[in-house]
Short mmCIF file of C-alpha atoms in Angstrom, two decimals:
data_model
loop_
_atom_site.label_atom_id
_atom_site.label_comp_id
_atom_site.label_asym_id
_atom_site.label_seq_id
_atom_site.Cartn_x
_atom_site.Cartn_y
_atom_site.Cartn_z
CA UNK A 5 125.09 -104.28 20.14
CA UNK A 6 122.15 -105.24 18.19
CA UNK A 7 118.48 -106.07 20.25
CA UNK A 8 117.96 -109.73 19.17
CA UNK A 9 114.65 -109.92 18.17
CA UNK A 10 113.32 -113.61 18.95
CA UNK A 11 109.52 -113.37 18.93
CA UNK A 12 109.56 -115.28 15.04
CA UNK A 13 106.41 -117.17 13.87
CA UNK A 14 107.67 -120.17 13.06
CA UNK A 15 107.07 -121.40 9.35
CA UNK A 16 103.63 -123.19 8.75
CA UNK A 17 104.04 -125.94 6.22
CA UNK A 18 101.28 -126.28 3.48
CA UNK A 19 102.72 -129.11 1.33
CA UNK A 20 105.54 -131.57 2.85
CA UNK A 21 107.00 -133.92 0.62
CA UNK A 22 108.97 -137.13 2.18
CA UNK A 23 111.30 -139.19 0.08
CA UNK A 24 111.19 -142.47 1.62
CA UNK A 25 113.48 -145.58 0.39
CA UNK A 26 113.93 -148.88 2.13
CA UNK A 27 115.92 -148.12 5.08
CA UNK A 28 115.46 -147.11 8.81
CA UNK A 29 116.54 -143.52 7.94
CA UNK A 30 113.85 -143.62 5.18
CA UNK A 31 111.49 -144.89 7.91
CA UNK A 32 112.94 -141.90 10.65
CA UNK A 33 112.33 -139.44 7.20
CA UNK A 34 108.52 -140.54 7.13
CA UNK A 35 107.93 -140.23 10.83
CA UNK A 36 109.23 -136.94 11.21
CA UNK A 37 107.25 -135.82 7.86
CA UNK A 38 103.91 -137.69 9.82
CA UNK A 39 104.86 -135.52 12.67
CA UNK A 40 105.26 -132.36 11.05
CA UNK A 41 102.32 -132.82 8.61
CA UNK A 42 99.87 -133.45 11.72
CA UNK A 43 101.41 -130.02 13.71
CA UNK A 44 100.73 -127.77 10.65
CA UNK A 45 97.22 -129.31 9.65
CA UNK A 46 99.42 -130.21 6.23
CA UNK A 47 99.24 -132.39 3.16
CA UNK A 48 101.61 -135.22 2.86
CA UNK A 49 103.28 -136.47 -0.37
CA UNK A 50 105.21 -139.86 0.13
CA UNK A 51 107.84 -140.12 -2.47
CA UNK A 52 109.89 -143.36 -3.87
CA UNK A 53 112.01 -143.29 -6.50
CA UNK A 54 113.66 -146.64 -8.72
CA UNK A 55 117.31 -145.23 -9.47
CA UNK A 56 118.10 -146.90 -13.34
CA UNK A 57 121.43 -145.93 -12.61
CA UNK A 58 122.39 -147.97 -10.17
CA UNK A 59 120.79 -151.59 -12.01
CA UNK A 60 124.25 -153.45 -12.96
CA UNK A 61 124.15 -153.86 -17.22
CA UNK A 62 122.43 -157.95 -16.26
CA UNK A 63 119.81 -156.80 -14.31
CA UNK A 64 118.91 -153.81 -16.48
CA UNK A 65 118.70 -156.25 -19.22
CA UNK A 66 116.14 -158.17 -17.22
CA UNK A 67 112.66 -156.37 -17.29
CA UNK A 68 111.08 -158.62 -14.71
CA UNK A 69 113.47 -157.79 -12.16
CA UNK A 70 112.43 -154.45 -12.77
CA UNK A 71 109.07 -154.88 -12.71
CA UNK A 72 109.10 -156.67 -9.43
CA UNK A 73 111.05 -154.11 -7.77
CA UNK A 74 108.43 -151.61 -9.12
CA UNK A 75 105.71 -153.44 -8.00
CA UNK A 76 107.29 -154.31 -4.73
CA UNK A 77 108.42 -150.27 -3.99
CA UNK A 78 104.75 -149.39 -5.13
CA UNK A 79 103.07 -151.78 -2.80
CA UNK A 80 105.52 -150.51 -0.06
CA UNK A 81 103.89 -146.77 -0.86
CA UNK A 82 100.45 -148.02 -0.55
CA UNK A 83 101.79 -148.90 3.22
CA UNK A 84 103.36 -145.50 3.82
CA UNK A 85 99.81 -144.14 3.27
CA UNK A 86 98.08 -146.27 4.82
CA UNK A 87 100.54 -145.82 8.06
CA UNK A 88 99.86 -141.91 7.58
CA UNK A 89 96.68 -142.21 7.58
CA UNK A 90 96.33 -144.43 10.53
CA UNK A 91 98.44 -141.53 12.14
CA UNK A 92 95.66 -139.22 12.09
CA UNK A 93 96.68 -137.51 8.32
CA UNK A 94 93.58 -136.48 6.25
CA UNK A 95 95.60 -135.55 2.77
CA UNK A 96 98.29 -138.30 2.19
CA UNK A 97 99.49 -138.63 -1.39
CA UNK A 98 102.10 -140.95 -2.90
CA UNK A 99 104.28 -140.31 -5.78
CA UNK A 100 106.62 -143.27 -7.60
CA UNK A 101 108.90 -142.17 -9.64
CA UNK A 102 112.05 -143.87 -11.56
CA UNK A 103 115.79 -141.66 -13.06
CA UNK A 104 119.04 -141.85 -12.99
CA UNK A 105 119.42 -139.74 -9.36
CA UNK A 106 116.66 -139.75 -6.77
CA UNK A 107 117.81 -136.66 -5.33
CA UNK A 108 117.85 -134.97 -8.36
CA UNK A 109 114.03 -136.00 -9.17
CA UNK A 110 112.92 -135.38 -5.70
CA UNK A 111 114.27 -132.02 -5.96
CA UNK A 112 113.88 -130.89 -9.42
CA UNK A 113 111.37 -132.43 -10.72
CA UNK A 114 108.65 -133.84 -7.77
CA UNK A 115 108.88 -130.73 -5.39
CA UNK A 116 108.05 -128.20 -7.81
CA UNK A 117 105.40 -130.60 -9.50
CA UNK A 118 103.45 -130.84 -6.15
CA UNK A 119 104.29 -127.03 -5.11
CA UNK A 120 106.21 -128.63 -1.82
CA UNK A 121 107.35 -126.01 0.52
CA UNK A 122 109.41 -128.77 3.08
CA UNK A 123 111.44 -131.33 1.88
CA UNK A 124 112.09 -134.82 4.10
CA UNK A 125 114.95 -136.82 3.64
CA UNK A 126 116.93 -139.43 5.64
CA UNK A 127 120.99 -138.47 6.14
CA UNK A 128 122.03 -142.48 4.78
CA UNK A 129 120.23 -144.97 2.86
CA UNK A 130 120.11 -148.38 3.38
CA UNK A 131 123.14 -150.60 2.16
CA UNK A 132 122.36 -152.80 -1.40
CA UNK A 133 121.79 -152.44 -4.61
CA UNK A 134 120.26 -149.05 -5.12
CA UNK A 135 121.30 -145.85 -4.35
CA UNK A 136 118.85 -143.81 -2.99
CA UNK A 137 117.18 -140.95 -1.40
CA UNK A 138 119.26 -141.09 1.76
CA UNK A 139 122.11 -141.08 -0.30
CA UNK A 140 121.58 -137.73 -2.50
CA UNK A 141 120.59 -135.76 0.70
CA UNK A 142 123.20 -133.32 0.44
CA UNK A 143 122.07 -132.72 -3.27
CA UNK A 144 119.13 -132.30 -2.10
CA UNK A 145 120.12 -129.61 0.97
CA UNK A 146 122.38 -127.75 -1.29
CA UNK A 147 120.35 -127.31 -4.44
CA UNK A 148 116.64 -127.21 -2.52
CA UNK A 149 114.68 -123.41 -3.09
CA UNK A 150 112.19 -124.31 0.15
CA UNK A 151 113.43 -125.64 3.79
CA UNK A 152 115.06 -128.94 3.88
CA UNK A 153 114.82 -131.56 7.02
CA UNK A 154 117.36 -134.48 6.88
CA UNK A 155 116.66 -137.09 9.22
CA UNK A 156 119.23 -139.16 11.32
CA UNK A 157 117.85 -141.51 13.29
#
């Protein structure tokens, strides 16, 4: 039988990046990110992303509803940072972002973009008219090159 050989460093995170939508999960996602951030001296990149693909044909058609939920999810960032920051974080960044699949754009696209080597996402998303981040967390687990944390509650 093999010797087991336990005495691992554990990985020290440099760059975490959270994908945070409306939801409790979202909100579990962003205090486990806080968490880890503060334990390995890291920097913190809050992410939201607008899914187009989920607007019914009407309210695609209808740019103000668009640009209130814009405005509304980028005034909700502005919050996540401020929260962070109020947790004792130093290097909080936040990162809006709109596409047809949120956890194709947090994975593909934002992660390599900020050289992220941890990924935060909740296991659900919140119930309502957008799909998002929650929702594309097995996307994200399966197609991820760096460590993945999905958050339930």
């Amino acid at each position: 039988m093999a010797e087991l050989k336990l005495d691992v460093e554990p990985k020290h995170f440099k760059t975490i990046l959270v994908g945070v939508d409306e939801s409790e999960q979202g909100y579990h996602a962003l205090s486990n990110a806080i968490h880890q951030a503060r334990e390995d001296d890291a920097q913190l990149i809050i992410a939201t992303i607008l899914e187009m693909g989920d607007l019914s044909t009407i309210s695609a058609l209808h740019l103000d509803f668009i640009k209130e939920k814009r405005q509304e999810l980028e005034s909700n960032l502005a919050k996540y940072r401020d929260y962070a920051l109020s947790k004792g974080l130093k290097n909080v960044k936040v990162v809006f972002d709109d596409g047809i699949k949120a956890g194709e754009i947090l994975n593909d696209e934002i992660a390599p973009q900020v050289g992220a080597d941890l990924i935060v996402v909740g296991a659900h998303s919140h119930e309502g008219f957008f799909e998002s981040i929650g929702s594309q967390a097995a996307y994200i687990a399966r197609n991820a090159k760096i460590s993945v944390l999905i958050v339930k509650d």
